[in-house]
Coordinates of C-alpha atoms in Angstrom, one line a residue:
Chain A
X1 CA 0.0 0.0 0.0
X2 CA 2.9 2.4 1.2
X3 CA 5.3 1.4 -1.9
X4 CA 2.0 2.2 -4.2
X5 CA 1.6 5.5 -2.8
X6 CA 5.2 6.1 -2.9
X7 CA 5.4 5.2 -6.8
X8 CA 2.5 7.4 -7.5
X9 CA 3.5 10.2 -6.2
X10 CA 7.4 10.3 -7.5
X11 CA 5.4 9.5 -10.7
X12 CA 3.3 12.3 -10.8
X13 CA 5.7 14.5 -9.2
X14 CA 8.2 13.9 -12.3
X15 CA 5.3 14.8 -14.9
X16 CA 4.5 18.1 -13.1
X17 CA 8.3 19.3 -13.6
X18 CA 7.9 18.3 -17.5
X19 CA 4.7 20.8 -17.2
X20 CA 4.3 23.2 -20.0
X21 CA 3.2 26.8 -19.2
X22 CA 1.4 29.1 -21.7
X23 CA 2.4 32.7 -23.1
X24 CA 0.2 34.6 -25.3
X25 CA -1.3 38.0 -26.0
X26 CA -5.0 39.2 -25.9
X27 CA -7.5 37.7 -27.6
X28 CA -10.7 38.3 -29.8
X29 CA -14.2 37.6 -30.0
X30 CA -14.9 37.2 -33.7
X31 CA -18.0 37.1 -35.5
X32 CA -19.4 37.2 -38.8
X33 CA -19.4 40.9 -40.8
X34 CA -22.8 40.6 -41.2
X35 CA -23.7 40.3 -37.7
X36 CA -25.2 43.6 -36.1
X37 CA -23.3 43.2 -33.0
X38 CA -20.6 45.1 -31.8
X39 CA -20.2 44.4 -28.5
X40 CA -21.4 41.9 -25.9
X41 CA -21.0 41.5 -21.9
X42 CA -18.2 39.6 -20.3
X43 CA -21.3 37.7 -18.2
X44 CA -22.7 37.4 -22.0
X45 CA -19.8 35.8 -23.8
X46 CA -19.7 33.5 -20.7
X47 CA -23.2 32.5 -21.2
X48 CA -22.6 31.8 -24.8
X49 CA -19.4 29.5 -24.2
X50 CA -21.0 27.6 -21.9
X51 CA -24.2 26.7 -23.3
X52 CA -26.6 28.6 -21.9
X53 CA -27.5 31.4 -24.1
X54 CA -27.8 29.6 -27.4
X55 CA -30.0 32.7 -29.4
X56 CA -28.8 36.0 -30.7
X57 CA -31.4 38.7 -29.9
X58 CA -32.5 38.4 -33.6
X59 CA -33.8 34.8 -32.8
X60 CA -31.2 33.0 -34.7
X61 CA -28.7 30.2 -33.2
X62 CA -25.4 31.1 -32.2
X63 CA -22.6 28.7 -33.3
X64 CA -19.8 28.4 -30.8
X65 CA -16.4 27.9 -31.9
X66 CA -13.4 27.1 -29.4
X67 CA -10.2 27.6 -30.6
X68 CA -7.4 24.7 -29.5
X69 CA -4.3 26.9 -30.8
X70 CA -2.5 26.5 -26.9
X71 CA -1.8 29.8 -25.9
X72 CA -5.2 31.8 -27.0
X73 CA -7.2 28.9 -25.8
X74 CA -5.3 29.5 -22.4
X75 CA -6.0 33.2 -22.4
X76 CA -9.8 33.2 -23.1
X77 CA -10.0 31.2 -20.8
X78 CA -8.7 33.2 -18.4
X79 CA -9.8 36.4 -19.6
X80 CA -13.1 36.1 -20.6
X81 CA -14.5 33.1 -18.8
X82 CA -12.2 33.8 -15.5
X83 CA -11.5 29.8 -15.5
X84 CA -8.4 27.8 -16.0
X85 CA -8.2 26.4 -19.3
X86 CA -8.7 23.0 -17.7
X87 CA -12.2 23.6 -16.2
X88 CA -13.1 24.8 -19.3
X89 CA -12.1 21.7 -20.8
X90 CA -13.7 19.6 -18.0
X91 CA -17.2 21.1 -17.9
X92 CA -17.4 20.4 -21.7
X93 CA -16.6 17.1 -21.3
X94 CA -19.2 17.0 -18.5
X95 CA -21.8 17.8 -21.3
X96 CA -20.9 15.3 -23.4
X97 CA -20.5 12.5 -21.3
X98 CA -23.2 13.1 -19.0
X99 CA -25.9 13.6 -21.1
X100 CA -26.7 17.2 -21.2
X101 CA -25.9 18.4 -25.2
X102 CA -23.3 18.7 -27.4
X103 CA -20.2 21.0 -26.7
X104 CA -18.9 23.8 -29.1
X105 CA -17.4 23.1 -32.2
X106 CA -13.7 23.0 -32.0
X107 CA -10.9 24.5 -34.8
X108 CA -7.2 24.0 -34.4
X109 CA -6.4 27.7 -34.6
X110 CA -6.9 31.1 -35.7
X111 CA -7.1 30.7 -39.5
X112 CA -10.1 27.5 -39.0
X113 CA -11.6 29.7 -36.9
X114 CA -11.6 32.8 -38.9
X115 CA -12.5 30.4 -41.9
X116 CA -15.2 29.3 -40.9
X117 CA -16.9 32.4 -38.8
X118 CA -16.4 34.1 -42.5
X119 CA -18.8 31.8 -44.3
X120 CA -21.2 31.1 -40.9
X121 CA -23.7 34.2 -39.8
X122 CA -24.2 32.8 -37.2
X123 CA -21.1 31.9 -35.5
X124 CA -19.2 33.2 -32.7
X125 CA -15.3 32.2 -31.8
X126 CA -11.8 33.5 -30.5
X127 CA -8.4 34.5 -32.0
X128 CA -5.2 36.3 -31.0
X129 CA -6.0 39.8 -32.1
X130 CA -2.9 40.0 -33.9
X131 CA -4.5 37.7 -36.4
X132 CA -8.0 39.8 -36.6
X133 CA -8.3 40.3 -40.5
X134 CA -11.2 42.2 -42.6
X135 CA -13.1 38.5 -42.8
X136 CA -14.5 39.0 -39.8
X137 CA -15.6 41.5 -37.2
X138 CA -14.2 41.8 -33.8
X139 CA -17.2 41.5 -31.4
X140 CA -15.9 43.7 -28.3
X141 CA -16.1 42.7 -24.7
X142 CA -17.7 46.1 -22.5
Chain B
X1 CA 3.3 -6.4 -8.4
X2 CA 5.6 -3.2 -8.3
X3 CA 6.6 -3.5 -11.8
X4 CA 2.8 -4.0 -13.0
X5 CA 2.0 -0.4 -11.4
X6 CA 5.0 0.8 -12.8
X7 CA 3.6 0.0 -16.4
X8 CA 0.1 0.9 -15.8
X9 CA 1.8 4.8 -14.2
X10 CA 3.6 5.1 -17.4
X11 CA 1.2 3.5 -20.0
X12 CA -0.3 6.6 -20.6
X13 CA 3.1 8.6 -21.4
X14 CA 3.9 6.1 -23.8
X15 CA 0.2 6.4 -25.7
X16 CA 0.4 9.8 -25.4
X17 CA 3.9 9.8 -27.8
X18 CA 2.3 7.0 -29.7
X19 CA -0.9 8.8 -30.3
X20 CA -0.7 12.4 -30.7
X21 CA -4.2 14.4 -28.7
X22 CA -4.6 15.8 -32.4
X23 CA -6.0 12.6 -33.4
X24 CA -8.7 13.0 -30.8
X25 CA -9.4 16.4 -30.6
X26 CA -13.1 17.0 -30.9
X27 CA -14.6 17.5 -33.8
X28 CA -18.6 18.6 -33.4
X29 CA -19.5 19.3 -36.4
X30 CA -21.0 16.3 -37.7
X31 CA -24.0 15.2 -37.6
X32 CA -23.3 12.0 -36.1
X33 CA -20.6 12.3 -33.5
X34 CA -18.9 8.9 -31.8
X35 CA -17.5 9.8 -28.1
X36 CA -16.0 7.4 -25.9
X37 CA -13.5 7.1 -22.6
X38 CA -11.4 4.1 -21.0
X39 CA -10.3 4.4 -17.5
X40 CA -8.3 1.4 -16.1
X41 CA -7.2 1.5 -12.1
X42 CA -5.3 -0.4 -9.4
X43 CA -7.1 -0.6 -6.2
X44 CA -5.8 -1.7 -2.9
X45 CA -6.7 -1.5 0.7
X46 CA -5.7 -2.7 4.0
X47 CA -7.2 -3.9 7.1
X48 CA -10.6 -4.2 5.4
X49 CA -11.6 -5.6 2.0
X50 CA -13.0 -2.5 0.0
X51 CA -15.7 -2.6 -2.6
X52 CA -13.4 -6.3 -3.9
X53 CA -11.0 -8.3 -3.0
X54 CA -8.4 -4.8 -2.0
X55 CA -6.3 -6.5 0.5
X56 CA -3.9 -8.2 -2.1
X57 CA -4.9 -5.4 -4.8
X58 CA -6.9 -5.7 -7.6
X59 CA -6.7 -4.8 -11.0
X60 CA -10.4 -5.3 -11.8
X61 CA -11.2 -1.8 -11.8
X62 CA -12.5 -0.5 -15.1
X63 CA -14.8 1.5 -17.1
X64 CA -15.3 1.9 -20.9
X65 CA -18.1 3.7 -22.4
X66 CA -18.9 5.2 -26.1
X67 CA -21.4 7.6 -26.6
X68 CA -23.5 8.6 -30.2
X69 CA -25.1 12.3 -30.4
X70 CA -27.0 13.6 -33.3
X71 CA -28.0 17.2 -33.2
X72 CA -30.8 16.5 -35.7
X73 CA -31.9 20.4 -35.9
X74 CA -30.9 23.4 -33.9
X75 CA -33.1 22.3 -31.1
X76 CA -33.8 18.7 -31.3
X77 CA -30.6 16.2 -30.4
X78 CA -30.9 12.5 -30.0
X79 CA -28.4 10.8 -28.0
X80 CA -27.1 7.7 -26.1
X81 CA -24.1 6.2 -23.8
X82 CA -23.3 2.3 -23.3
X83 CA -20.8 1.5 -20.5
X84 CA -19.0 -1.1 -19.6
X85 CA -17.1 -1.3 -16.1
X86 CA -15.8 -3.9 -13.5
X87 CA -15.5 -3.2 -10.2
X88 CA -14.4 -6.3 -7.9
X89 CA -17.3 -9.1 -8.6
X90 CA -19.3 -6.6 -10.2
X91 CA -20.0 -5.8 -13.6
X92 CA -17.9 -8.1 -15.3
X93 CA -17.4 -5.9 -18.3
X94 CA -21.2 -6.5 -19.5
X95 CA -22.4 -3.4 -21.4
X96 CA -25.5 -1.3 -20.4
X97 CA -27.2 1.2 -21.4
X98 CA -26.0 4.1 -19.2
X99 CA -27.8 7.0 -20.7
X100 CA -30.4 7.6 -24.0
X101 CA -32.3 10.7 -24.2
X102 CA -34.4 12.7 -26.5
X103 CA -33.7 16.4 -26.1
X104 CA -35.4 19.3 -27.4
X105 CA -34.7 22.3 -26.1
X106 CA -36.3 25.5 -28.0
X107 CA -35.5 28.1 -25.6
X108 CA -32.7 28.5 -22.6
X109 CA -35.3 29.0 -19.8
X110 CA -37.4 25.9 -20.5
X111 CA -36.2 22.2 -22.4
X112 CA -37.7 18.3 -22.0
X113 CA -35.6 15.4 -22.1
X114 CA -37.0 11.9 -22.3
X115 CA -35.4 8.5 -21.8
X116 CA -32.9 7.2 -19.9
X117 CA -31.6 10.3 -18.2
X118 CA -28.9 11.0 -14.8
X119 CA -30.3 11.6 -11.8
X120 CA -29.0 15.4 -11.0
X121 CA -28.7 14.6 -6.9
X122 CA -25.6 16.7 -5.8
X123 CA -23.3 18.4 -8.1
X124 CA -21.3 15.2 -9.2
X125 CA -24.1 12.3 -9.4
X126 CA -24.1 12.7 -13.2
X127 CA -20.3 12.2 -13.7
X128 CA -20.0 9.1 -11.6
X129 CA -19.3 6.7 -14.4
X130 CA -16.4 9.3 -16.2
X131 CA -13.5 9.4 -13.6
X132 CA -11.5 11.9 -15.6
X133 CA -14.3 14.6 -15.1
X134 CA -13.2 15.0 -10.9
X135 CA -10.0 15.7 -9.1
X136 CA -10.0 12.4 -7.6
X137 CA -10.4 8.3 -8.4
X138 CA -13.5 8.1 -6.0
X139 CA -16.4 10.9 -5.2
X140 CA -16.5 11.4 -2.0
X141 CA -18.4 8.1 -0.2
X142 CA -20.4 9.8 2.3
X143 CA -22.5 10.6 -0.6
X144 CA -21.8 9.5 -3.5
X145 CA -21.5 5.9 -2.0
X146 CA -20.2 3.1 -4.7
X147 CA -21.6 0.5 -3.2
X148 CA -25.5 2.5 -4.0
X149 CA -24.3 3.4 -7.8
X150 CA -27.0 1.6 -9.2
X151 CA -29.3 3.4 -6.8
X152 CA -29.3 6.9 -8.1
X153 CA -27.2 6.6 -11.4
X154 CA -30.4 7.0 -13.5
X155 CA -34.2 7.1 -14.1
X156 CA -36.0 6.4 -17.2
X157 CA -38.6 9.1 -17.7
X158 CA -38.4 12.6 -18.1
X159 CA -37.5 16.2 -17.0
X160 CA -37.5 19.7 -17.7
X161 CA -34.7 22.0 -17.6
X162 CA -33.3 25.2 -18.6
X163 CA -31.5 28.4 -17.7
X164 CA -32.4 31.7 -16.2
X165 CA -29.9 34.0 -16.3
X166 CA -29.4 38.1 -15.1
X167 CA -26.8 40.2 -16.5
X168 CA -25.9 41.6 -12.6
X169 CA -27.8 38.6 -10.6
X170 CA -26.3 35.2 -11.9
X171 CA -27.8 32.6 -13.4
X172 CA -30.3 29.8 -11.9
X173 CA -30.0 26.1 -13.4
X174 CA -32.7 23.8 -12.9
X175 CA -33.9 20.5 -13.3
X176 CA -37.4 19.1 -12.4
X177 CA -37.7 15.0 -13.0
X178 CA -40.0 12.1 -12.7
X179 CA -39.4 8.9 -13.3
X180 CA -38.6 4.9 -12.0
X181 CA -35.1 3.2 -11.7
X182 CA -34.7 -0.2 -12.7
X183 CA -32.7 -1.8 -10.9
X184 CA -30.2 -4.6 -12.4
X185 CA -29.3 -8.0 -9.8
X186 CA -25.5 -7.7 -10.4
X187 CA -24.8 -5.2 -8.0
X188 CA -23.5 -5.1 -4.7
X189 CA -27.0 -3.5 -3.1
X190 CA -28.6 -6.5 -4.9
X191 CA -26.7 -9.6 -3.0
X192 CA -26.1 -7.0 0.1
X193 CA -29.9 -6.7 0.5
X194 CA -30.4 -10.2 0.1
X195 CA -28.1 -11.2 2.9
X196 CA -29.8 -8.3 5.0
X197 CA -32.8 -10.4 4.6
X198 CA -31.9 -13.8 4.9
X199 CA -30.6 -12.1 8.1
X200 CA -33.2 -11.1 9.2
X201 CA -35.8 -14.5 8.8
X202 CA -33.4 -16.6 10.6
X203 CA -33.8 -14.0 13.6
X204 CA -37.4 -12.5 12.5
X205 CA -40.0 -14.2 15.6
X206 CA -42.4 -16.3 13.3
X207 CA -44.7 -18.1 16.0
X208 CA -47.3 -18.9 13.2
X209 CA -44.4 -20.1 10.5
X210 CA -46.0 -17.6 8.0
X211 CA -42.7 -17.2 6.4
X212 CA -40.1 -19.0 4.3
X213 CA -36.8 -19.8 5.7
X214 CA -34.8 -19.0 3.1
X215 CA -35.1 -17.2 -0.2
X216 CA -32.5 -17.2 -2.8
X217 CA -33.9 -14.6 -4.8
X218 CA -36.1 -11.7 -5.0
X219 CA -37.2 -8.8 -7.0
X220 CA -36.6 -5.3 -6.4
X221 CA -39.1 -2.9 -8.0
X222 CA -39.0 0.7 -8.0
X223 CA -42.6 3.1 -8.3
X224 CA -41.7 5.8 -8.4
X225 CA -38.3 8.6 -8.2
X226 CA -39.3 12.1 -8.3
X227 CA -37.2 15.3 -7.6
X228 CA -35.4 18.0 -8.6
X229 CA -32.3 20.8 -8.7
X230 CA -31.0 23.7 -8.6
X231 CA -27.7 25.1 -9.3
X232 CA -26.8 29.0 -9.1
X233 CA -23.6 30.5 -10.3
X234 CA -22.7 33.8 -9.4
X235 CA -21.8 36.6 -12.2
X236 CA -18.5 37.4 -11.3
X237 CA -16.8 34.8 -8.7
X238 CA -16.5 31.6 -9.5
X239 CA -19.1 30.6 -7.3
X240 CA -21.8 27.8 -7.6
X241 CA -24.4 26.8 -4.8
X242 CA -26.9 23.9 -5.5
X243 CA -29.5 22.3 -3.9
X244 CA -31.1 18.8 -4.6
X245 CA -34.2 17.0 -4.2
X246 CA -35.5 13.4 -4.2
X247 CA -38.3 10.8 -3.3
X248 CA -39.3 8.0 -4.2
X249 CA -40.2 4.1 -3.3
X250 CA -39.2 0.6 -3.9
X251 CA -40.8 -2.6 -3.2
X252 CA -39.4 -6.1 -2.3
X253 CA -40.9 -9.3 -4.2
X254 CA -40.1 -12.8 -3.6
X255 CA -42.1 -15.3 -5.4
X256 CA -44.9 -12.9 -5.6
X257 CA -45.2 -11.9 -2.3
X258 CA -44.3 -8.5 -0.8
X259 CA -41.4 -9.0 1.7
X260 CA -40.5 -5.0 2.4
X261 CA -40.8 -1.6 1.4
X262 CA -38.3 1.1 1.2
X263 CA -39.6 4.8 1.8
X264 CA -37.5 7.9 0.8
X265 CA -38.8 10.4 2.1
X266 CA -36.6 13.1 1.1
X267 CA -33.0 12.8 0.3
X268 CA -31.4 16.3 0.0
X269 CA -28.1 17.5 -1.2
X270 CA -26.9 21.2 -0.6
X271 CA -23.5 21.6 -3.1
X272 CA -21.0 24.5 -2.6
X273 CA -17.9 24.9 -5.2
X274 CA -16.2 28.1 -5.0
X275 CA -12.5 28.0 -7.4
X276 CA -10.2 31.0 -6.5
X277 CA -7.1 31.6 -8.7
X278 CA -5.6 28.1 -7.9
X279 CA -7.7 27.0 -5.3
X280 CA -11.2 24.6 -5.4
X281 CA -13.1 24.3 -2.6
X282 CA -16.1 22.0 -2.6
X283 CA -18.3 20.5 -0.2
X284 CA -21.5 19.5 0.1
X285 CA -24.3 18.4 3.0
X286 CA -26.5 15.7 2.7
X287 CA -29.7 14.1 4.4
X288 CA -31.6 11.0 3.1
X289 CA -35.0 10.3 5.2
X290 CA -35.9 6.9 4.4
X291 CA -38.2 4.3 6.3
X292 CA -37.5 0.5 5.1
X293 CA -39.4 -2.5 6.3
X294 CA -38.7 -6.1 5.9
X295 CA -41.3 -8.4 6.8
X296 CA -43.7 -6.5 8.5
X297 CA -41.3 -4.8 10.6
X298 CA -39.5 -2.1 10.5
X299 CA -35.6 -2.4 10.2
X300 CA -34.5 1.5 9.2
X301 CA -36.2 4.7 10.2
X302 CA -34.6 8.2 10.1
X303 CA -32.3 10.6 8.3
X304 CA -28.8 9.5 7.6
X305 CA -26.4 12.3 7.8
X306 CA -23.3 12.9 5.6
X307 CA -21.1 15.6 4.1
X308 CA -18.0 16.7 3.0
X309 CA -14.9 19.3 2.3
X310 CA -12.3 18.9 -0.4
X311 CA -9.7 21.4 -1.1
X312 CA -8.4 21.2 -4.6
X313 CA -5.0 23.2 -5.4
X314 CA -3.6 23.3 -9.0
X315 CA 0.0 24.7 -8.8
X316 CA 0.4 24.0 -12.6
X317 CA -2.9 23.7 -15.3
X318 CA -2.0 19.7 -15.6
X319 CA -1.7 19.3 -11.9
X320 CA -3.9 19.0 -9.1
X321 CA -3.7 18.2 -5.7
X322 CA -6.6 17.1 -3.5
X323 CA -7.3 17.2 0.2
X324 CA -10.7 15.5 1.5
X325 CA -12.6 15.0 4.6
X326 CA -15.7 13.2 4.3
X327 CA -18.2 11.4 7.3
X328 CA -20.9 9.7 7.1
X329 CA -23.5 8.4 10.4
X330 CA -26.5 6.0 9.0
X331 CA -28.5 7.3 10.9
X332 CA -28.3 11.4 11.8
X333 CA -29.7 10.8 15.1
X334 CA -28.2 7.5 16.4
X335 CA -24.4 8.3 14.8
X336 CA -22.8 5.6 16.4
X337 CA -25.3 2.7 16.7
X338 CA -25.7 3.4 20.4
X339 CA -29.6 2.8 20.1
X340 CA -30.4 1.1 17.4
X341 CA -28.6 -2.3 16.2
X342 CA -31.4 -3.4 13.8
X343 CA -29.3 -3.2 10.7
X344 CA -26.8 -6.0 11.3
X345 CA -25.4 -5.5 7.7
X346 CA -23.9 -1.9 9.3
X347 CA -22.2 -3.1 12.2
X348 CA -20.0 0.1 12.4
X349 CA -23.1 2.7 11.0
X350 CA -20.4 5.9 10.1
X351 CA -17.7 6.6 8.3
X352 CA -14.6 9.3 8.5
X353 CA -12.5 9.5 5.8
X354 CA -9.6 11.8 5.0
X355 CA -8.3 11.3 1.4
X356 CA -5.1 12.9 -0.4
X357 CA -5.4 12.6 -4.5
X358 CA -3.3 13.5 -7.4
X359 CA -4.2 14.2 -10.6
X360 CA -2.1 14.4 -13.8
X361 CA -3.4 15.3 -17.1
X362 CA -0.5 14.5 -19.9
X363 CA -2.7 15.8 -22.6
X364 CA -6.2 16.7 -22.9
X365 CA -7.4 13.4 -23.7
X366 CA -5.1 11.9 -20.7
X367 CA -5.0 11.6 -17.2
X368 CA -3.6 10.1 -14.2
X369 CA -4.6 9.9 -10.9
X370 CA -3.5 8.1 -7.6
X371 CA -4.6 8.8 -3.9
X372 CA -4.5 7.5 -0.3
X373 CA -7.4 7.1 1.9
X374 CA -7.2 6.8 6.0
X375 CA -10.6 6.0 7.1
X376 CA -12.3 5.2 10.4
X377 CA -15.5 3.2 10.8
X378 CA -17.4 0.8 8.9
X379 CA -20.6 2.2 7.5
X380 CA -21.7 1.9 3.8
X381 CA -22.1 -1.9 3.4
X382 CA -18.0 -2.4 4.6
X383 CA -19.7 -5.6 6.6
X384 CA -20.9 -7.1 3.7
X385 CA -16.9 -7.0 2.3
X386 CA -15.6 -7.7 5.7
X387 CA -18.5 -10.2 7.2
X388 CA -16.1 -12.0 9.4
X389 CA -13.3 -9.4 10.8
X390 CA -14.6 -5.9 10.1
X391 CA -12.0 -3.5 11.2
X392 CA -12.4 0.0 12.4
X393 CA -9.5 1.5 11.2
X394 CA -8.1 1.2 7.6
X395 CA -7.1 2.3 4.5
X396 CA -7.4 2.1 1.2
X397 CA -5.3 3.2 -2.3
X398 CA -5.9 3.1 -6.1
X399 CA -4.2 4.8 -9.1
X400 CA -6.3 5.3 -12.3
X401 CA -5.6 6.0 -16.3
X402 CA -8.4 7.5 -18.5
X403 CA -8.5 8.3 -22.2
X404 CA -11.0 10.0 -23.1
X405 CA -11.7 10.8 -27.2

């Protein structure tokens, strides 16, 4: 039982020191150019990126994207949603394996994000603002 | 046995090379989507047997499950879980349906699901079967006891839910249900209530030999669950309170005859979680008022009493460390058996545990776990594992892989 414990722990205690930490600048809610918007609540977007404002005020189903590049994933989550990035992770996993829904859509990084919000009215996302481009409109955070 | 926990500790860092998280990223936007998870763990446990055969270690300690989800519109979604676990002598691996719902959900304040759908009792009852979703292998016993799983995993029926949600205020969670359980005979309550009643007719007074003297078998059938939650989360802290409700009733069969009767009255759960930069704090209080009879008498009567604290502390985002106390008294107002000894399945009716857990996540689709329990007392069916030798002090351990896709 003791020598288990032991193992375990020296284990665990040699992945934390291989532990990566995150660096990145601000980030972006993006949305399509044709949506009225131009700015939204903090308490909003965290609404929306957890499931539970699914409607713009027009009536119309928003489309969540989350972004897995590393670092701007890390800082949303932080920012905007005031979690660590692995809550974040966790609670959507909670939706899917429990039962509840469907989690939102996820793009590998900025350009599948962008990409795709472009061609989607409906859709909502994040990117590093250095990679905010005329394709689609920055949806500010008051 | 060293070297086999060796492997199973690094088995995930070698996947994880192997398989890059890429590969399982989620993708949602198909129509169809496949989900699944694998945890595999080591469980071991001295001084008392605990939930198996701990005391030499056991690897049967599994669960596997694959979910299908179809979003078929924006508010309609379809969807289904089958699991497969082994714990001890129980499950053996057999697949069963653990969840299958129809959901439509038109508007955030108000949705219906119908089917086979988690019973929302406390803030963790839904995620019992999906070990990577919580810092530790085990939910805290006191109320989220393994040996009951089968108890409160889930109702077939339905419920409405939905959202409320203020700008300045919060937002308000909710969940209203009605439904029955059906209960499956390979579980430890199963063969644990059976040898509480087989107990009880060889010491049941029976001047008029109206009843059998043994039964091997008997059917458990539940009319009706009903209840309910509530979860608020506050605008700006990371802050959630929640408060659970339930009722419901089971009957006892044996060869067509009504042998007992179990009652819940009310079984409530108040939830706290509260995460501050590194730190998670949860804990939760819980009642269950229940009246069981066997045989015309009556063998359980009261509130039991349980709740818990667990500090969570994440120095790094992969890591997490966990600190738990959790106690349990079967009954609220007779803690340590002092008046009533009617139960002789719970020999030892509480339970204080303190815990300390790990948890490692290599990737996202990765995690390890391992932790160390001291506990004192025997309550929670630890006579039924221990029927000859039940000690009062003792301890158990168990280190856990998931992958999750």
């Amino acid at each position: 039982m003791r020598n288990l414990f032991k193992i375990s722990l020296l284990t665990l205690w040699a992945l934390w020191l291989t532990g990566t930490c995150c660096f990145a600048d601000d980030v972006a809610l993006v949305i399509n150019n044709n949506n009225p918007l131009s700015s939204i609540s903090r308490r909003t977007a965290d609404l929306i990126f957890h499931g539970k404002k699914t409607k713009w005020i027009n009536g119309e189903y928003i489309s969540v994207l989350v972004n897995n590049s590393q670092e701007v994933y890390s800082v949303f989550c932080q920012k905007v949603l005031k979690k660590n990035p692995r809550q974040y992770l966790l609670y959507r996993k909670k939706i899917l394996f429990t039962g509840m829904g469907i989690p939102p859509m996820v793009k590998k990084d900025d350009e599948a994000v962008i990409a795709f919000i472009a061609k989607t009215r409906n859709a909502i996302g994040f990117i590093d603002k250095k990679s905010l481009d005329s394709r689609v409109k920055e949806l500010k955070i008051h | 046995m060293i070297r086999r926990i060796i492997h199973i500790s690094f088995l995930p860092l070698v996947l994880a090379i192997v398989f890059p998280a890429s590969i399982y990223a989620f993708d949602l936007h198909q129509k169809v989507q496949i989900h699944g998870f694998l945890s595999l763990g080591y469980l071991s446990s001295s001084g008392n047997d605990f939930l198996a055969d701990s005391k030499g270690g056991t690897f049967d300690f599994n669960e596997i499950g694959i979910n299908v989800n179809s979003q078929l519109s924006h508010s309609f979604r379809i969807g289904a879980q089958i699991i497969s676990r082994d714990l001890g002598d129980y499950g053996d691996n057999k697949p069963r349906l653990d969840w299958a719902l129809i959901d439509y959900h038109a508007h955030d304040a108000i949705g219906t699901r119908l089917g086979k759908i988690k019973i929302p009792m406390g803030f963790y009852n839904t995620e019992r079967d999906s070990d990577f979703l919580r810092p530790m292998i085990f939910l805290p016993q006191s109320i989220y006891d393994e040996t009951r799983r089968d108890l409160w995993l889930s109702h077939t029926g339905g419920e409405a839910y939905g959202n409320l949600s203020s700008e300045n205020l919060g937002d308000l969670d909710y969940q209203i249900f009605y439904g029955r359980i059906d209960y499956e005979k390979d579980t430890v309550y199963y063969d644990s209530s059976l040898q509480n009643i087989q107990n009880r007719l060889r010491t049941v007074s029976d001047p008029n030999n109206l009843l059998p003297d043994y039964i091997s078998d008997f059917e458990r059938d539940n009319k009706y669950l009903y209840g309910g939650a509530l979860v608020y989360s506050h605008p700006t802290l990371n802050l959630k309170l929640g408060l659970s409700f339930a009722s419901g009733k089971d009957e006892m069969e044996s060869n067509g005859t009504k042998i007992g009767e179990l009652k819940i009255r009310s079984k409530m759960v108040y939830s706290l979680e509260y995460t501050w930069q590194n730190l998670t704090l949860r804990s939760e209080y819980s009642e269950n008022d229940r009246t069981q009879s066997l045989y015309g008498s009556t063998a359980l009567d009261g509130p039991s009493q349980a709740w818990y604290v667990m500090l969570s502390y994440s120095p790094t985002d992969p890591l997490s460390v966990s600190l738990l106390y959790d106690e349990y008294y079967r009954l609220k107002h007779d803690k340590y058996g002092e008046e009533s000894t009617k139960n002789p399945i719970d020999s030892q009716p509480w339970r204080k545990d303190w815990g300390l857990g790990l948890r490692y996540d290599l990737t996202d689709n990765w995690t390890i776990k391992a932790e160390y329990h001291l506990v004192e007392g025997g309550a929670l069916l630890m006579s039924y594992f221990n029927p000859d030798s039940l000690k009062t002090h003792w301890q158990y351990g168990a280190v856990k892989i998931s992958f999750t896709f």
